[in-house]
Short mmCIF file of C-alpha atoms and ligand atoms in Angstrom, two decimals:
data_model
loop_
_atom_site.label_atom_id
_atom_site.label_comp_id
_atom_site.label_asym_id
_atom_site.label_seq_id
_atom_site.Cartn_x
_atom_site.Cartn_y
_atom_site.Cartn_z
CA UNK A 24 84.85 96.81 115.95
CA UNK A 25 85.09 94.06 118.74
CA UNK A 26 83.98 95.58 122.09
CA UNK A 27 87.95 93.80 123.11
CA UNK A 28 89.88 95.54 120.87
CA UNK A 29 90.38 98.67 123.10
CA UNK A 30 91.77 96.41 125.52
CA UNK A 31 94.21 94.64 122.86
CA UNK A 32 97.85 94.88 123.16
CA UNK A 33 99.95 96.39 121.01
CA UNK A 34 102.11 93.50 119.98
CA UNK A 35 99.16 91.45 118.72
CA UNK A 36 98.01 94.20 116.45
CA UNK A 37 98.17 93.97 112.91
CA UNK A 38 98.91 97.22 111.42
CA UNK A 39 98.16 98.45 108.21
CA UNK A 40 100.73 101.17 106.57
CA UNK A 41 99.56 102.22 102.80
CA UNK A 42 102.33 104.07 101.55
CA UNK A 43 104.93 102.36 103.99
CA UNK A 44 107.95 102.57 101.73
CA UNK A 45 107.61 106.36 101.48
CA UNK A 46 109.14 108.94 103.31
CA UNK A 47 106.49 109.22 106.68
CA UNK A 48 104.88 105.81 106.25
CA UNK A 49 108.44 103.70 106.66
CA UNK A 50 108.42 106.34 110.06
CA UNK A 51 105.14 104.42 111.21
CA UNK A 52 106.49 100.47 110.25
CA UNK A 53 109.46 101.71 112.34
CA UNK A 54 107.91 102.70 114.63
CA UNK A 55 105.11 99.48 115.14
CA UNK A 56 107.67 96.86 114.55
CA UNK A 57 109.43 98.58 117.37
CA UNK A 58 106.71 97.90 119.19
CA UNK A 59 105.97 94.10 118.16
CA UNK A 60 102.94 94.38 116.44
CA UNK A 61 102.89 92.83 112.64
CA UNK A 62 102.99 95.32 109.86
CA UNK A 63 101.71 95.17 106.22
CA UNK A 64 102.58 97.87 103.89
CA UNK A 65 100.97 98.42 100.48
CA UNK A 66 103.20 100.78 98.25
CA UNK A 67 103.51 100.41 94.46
CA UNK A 68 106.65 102.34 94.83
CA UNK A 69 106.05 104.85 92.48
CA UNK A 70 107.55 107.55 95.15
CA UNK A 71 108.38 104.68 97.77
CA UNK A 72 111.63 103.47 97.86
CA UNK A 73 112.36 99.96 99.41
CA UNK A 74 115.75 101.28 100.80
CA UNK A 75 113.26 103.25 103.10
CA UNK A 76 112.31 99.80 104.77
CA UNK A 77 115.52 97.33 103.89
CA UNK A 78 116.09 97.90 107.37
CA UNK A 79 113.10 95.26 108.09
CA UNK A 80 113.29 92.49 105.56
CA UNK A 81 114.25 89.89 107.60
CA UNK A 82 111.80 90.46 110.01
CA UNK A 83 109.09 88.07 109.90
CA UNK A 84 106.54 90.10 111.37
CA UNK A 85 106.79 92.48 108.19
CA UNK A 86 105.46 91.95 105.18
CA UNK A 87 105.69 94.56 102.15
CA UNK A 88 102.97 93.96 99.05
CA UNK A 89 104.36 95.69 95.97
CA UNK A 90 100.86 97.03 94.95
CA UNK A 91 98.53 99.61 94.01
CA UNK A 92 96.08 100.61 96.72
CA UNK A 93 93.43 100.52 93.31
CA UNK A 94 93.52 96.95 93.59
CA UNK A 95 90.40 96.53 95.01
CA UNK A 96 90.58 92.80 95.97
CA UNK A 97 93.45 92.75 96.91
CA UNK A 98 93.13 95.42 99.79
CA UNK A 99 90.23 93.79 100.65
CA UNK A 100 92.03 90.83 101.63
CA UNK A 101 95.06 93.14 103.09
CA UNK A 102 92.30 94.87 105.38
CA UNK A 103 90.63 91.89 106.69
CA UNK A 104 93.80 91.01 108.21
CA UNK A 105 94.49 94.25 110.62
CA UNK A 106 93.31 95.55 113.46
CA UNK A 107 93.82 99.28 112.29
CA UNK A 108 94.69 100.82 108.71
CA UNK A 109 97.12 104.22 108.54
CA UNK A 110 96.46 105.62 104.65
CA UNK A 111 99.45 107.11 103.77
CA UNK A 112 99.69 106.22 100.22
CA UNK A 113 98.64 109.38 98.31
CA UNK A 114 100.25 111.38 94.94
CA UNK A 115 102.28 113.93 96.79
CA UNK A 116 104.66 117.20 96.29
CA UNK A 117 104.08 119.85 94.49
CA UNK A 118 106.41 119.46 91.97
CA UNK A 119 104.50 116.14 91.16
CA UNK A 120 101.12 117.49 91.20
CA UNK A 121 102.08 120.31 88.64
CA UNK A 122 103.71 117.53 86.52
CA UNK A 123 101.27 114.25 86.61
CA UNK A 124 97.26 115.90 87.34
CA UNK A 125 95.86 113.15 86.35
CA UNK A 126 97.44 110.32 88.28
CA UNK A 127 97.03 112.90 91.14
CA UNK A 128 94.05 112.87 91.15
CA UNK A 129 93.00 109.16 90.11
CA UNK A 130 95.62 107.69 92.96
CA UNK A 131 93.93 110.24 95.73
CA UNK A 132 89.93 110.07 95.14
CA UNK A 133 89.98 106.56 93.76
CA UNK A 134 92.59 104.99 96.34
CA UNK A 135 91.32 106.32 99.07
CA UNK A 136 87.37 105.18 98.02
CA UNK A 137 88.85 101.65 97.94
CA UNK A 138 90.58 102.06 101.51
CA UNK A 139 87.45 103.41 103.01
CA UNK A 140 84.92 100.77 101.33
CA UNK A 141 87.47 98.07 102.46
CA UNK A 142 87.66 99.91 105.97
CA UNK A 143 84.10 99.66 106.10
CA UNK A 144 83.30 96.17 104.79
CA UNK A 145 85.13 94.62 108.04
CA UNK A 146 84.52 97.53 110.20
CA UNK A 147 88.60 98.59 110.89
CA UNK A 148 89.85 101.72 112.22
CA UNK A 149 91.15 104.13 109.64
CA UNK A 150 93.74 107.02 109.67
CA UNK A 151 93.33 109.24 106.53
CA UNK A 152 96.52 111.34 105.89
CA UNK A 153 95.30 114.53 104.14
CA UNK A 154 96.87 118.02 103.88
CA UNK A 155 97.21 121.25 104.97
CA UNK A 156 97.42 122.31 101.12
CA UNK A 157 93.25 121.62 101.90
CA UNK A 158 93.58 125.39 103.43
CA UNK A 159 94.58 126.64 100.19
CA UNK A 160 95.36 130.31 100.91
CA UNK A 161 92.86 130.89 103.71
CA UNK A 162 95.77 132.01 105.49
CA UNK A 163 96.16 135.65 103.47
CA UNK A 164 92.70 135.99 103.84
CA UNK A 165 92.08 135.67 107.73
CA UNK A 166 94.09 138.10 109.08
CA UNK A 167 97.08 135.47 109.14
CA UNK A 168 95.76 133.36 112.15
CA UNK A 169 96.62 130.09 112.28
CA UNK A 170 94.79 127.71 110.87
CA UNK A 171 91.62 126.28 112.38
CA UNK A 172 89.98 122.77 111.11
CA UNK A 173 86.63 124.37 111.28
CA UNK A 174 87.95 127.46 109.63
CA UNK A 175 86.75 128.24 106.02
CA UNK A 176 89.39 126.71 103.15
CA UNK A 177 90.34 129.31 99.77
CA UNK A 178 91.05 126.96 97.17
CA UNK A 179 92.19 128.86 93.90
CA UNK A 180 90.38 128.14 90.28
CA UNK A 181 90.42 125.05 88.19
CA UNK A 182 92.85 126.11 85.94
CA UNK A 183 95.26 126.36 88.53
CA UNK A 184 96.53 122.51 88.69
CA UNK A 185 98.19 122.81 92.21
CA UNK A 186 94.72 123.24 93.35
CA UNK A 187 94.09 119.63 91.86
CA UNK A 188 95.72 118.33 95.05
CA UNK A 189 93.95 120.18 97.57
CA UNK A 190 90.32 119.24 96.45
CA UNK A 191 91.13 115.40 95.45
CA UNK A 192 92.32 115.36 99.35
CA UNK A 193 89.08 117.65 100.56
CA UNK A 194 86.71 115.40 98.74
CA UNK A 195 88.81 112.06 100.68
CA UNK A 196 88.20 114.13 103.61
CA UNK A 197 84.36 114.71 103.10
CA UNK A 198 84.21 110.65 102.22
CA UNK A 199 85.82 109.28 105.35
CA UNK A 200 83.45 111.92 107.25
CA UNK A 201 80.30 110.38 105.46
CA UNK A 202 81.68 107.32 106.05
CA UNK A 203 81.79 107.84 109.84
CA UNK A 204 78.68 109.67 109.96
CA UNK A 205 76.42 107.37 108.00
CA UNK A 206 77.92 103.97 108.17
CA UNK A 207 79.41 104.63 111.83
CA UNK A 208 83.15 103.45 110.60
CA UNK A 209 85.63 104.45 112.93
CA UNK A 210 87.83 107.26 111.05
CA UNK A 211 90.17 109.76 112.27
CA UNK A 212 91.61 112.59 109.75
CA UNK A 213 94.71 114.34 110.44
CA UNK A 214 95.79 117.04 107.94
CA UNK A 215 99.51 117.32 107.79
CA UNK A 216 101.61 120.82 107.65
CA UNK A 217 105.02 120.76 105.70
CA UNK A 218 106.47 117.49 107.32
CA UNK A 219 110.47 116.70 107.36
CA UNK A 220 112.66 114.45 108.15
CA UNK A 221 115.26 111.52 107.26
CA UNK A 222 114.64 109.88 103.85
CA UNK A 223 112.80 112.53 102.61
CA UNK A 224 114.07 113.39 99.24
CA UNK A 225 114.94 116.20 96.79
CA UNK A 226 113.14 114.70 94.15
CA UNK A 227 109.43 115.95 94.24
CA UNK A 228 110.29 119.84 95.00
CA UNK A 229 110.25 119.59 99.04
CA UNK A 230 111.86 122.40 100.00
CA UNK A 231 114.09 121.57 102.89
CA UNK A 232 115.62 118.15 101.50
CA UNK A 233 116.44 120.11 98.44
CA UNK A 234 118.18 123.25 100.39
CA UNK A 235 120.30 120.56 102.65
CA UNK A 236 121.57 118.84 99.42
CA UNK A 237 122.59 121.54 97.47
CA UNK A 238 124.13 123.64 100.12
CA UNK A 239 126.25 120.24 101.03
CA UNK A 240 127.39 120.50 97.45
CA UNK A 241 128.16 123.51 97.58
CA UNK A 242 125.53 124.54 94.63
CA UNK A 243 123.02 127.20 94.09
CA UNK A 244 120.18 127.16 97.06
CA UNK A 245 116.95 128.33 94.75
CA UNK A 246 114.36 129.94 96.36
CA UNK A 247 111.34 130.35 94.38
CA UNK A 248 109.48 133.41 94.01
CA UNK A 249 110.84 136.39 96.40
CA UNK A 250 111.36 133.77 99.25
CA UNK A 251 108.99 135.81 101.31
CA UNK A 252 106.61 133.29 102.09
CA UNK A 253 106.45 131.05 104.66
CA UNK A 254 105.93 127.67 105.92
CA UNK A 255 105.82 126.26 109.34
CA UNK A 256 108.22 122.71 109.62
CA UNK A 257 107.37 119.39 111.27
CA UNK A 258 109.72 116.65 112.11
CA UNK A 259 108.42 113.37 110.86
CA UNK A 260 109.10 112.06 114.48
CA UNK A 261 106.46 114.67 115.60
CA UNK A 262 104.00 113.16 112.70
CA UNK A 263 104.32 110.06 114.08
CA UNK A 264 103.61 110.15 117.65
CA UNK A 265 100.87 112.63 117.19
CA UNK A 266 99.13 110.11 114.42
CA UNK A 267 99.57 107.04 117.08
CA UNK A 268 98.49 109.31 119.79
CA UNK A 269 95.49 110.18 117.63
CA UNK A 270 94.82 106.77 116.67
CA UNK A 271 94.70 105.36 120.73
CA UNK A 272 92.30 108.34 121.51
CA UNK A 273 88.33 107.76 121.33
CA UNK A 274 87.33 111.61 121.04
CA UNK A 275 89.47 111.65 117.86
CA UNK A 276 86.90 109.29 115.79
CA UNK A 277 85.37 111.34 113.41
CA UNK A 278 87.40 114.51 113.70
CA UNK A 279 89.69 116.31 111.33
CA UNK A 280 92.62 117.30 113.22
CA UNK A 281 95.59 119.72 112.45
CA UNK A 282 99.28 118.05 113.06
CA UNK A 283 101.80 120.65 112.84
CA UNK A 284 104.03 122.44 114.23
CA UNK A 285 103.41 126.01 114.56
CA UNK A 286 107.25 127.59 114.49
CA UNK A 287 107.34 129.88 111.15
CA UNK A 288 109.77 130.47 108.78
CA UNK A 289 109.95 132.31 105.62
CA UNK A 290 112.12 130.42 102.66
CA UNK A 291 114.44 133.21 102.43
CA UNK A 292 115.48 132.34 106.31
CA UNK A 293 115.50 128.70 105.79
CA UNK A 294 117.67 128.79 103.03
CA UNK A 295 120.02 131.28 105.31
CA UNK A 296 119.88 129.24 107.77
CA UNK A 297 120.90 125.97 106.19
CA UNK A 298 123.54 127.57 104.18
CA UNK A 299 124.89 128.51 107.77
CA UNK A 300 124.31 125.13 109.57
CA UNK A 301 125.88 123.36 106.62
CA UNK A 302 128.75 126.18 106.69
CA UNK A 303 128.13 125.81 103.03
CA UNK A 304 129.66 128.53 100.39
CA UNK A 305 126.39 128.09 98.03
CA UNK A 306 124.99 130.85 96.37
CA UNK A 307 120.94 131.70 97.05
CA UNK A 308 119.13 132.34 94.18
CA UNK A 309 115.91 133.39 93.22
CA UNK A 310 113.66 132.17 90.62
CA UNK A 311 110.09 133.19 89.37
CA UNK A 312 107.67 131.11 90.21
CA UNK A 313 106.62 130.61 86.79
CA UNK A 314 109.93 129.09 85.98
CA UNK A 315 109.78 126.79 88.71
CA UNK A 316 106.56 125.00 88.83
CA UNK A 317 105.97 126.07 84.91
CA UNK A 318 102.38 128.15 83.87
CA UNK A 319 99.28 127.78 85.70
CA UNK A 320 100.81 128.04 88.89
CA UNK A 321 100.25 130.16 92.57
CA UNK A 322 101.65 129.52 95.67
CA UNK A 323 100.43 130.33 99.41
CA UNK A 324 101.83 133.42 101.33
CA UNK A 325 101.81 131.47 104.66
CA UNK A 326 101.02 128.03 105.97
CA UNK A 327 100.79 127.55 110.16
CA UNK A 328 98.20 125.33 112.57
CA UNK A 329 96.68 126.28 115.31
CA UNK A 330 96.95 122.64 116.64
CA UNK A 331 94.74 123.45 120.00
CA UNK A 332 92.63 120.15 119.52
CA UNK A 333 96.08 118.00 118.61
CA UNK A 334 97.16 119.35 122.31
CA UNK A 335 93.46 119.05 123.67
CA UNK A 336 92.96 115.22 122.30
CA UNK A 337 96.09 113.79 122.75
CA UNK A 338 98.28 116.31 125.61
CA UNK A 339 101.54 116.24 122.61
CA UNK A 340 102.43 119.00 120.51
CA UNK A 341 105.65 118.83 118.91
CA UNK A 342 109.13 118.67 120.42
CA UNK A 343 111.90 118.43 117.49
CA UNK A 344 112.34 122.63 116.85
CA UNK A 345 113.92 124.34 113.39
CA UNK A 346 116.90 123.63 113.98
CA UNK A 347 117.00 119.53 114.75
CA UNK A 348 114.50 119.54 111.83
CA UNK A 349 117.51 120.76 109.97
CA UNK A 350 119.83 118.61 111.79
CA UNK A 351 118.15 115.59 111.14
CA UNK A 352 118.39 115.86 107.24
CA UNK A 353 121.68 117.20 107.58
CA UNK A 354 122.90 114.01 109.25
CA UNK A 355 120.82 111.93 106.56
CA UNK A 356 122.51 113.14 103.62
CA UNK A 357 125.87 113.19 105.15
CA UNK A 358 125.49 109.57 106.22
N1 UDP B 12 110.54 126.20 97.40
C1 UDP B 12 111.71 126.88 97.06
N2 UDP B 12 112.75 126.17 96.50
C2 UDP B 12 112.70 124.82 96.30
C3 UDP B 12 111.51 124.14 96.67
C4 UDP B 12 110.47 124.86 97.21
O1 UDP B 12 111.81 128.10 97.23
O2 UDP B 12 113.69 124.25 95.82
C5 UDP B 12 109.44 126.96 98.02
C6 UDP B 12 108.05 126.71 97.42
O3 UDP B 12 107.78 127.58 96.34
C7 UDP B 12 107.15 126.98 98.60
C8 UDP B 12 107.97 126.52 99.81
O4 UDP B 12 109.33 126.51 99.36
O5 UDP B 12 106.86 128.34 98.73
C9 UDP B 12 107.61 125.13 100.30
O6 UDP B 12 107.62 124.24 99.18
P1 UDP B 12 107.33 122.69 99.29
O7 UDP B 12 107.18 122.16 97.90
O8 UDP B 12 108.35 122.06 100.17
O9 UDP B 12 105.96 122.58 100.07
P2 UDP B 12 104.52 123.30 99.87
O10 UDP B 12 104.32 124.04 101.13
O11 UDP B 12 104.59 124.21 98.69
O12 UDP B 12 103.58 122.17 99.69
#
């Protein structure tokens, strides 16, 4: 890294956004074009949608490559080019996972090698996006604290696919560690809780997008299992300006940090509680599991951060609550 580049402003960055047609990736070229820098984004749109960034194709500071982040020469060129990388491109949702392993795992331990070496070959910042699926269900077996980054993961067997996810993101995590330990690349990791917002869809299982739509239809709201679980909701906003923050803050090279937002809520209340913000007349259901997500499958009991070093680092912690989560996707699928 040039000793300058602290010092650079943000409208003559180059930003880097794999995944930037998805769902939180089209959040950060939003949010950098907004700013003036130049954006690439690498997405081989295979959950990206280019809807997601229409918004910017006359902009001639953006640039979308149609691509996948395996093509090796190709992101080496892309990388040269930027002043910082955000790796957002990853197989992701459950529903996905339990469907496709093996592209899961091929598109998250092989794309995010190639991101790192390319990182590394010209020396660029990097943001890897992993999970807090990494946790697995540490959560049931701590007492139900929060979750810690330097607290001990439970990942369930091998035969157990939905575990597939969690260890192709640990072992990206352990990489971009090495990478910043050995070869002194500049990496940050941020493991993402349960994120939400506008053009997040239905479509891979998420939970919220898929209460909203069929409680504005009027149709059965499924909840899987006994809907006791829980999950703790972040507005994509929140994502966002925690990542940036993340990104502009020294201390954060080399550190795995929780963003989240702690506010938890089982399934059974979400799903009463968007049936009554939608004023909808849909029936909740329940479903086994098994019937869901099909054999070979186990959920977690409860998901929440402890996000004491987000709020140490970078002074944020997040500001949309519940209910403008639920707002916010409301207003998307009405519009
Ligand atoms: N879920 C549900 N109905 C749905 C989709 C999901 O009850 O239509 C449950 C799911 O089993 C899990 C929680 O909601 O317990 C969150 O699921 P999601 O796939 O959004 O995220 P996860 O936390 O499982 O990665």
């Amino acid at each position: 890294m040039k000793p300058s580049e602290g010092a650079q402003k943000t409208k003559d960055k180059t930003i880097l956004v794999t995944g930037g047609a998805g769902f939180i990736g089209s959040h950060l070229v939003d949010r950098f074009l907004g700013e003036g820098c130049r954006v690439i984004a690498v997405d081989d749109l295979s959950t990206g949608r280019l809807e997601n960034i229409a918004q910017h194709k006359d902009n001639h500071r953006f640039q979308c490559i149609v691509d996948s982040i395996l093509n090796e020469s190709l992101m080496d060129e892309v990388v040269a080019q930027c002043d910082e990388v955000y790796h957002l491109a990853a197989a992701v949702g459950v529903k996905l996972i339990m469907n496709r392993p093996v592209e899961t795992l091929e598109t998250n331990v092989r794309g995010t090698e190639v991101v790192l070496r390319c990182a590394n070959r010209h020396k660029k910042k990097v943001l890897i996006t992993s999970t807090s699926e990494v946790y697995g269900k540490a959560m049931d077996d701590n007492g139900g604290a929060p979750l810690r980054e330097d607290g001990n993961s439970l990942i369930g067997p091998t035969s157990r696919r939905r575990w597939a996810y969690a260890c192709s993101k640990a072992l990206d995590e352990f990489l971009a560690l090495a990478y910043h330990e050995e070869k002194k690349l500049p990496v940050i990791v941020v493991r993402l809780f349960n994120t939400v917002g506008p053009r997040q869809t239905g479509q891979y299982g998420m939970v919220v997008p898929n209460f909203v739509q069929k409680a504005l239809l009027n149709k059965p709201i499924i909840v899987y299992g006994d809907g006791s679980q829980s999950r703790s909701f972040t507005h994509v906003a929140d994502v966002v300006e925690a990542m940036v923050r993340l990104m502009g803050e020294p201390r954060a090279l080399g550190q795995v940090i929780n963003v989240g937002n702690p506010q938890e809520i089982t399934i059974r209340e979400l799903a009463e509680l968007v049936k009554e913000m939608t004023g909808s007349q849909s029936e909740i259901e329940y479903l086994p599991y098994e019937r869901a997500y099909g054999p070979g499958f186990e959920d977690m009991r409860r998901r929440c951060p402890d996000i004491s070093k987000l709020k140490e680092l970078t002074g944020f912690s997040p500001r949309v609550d519940l209910r403008g989560i639920i707002e916010s996707v409301i207003a998307h699928f009405q519009s």
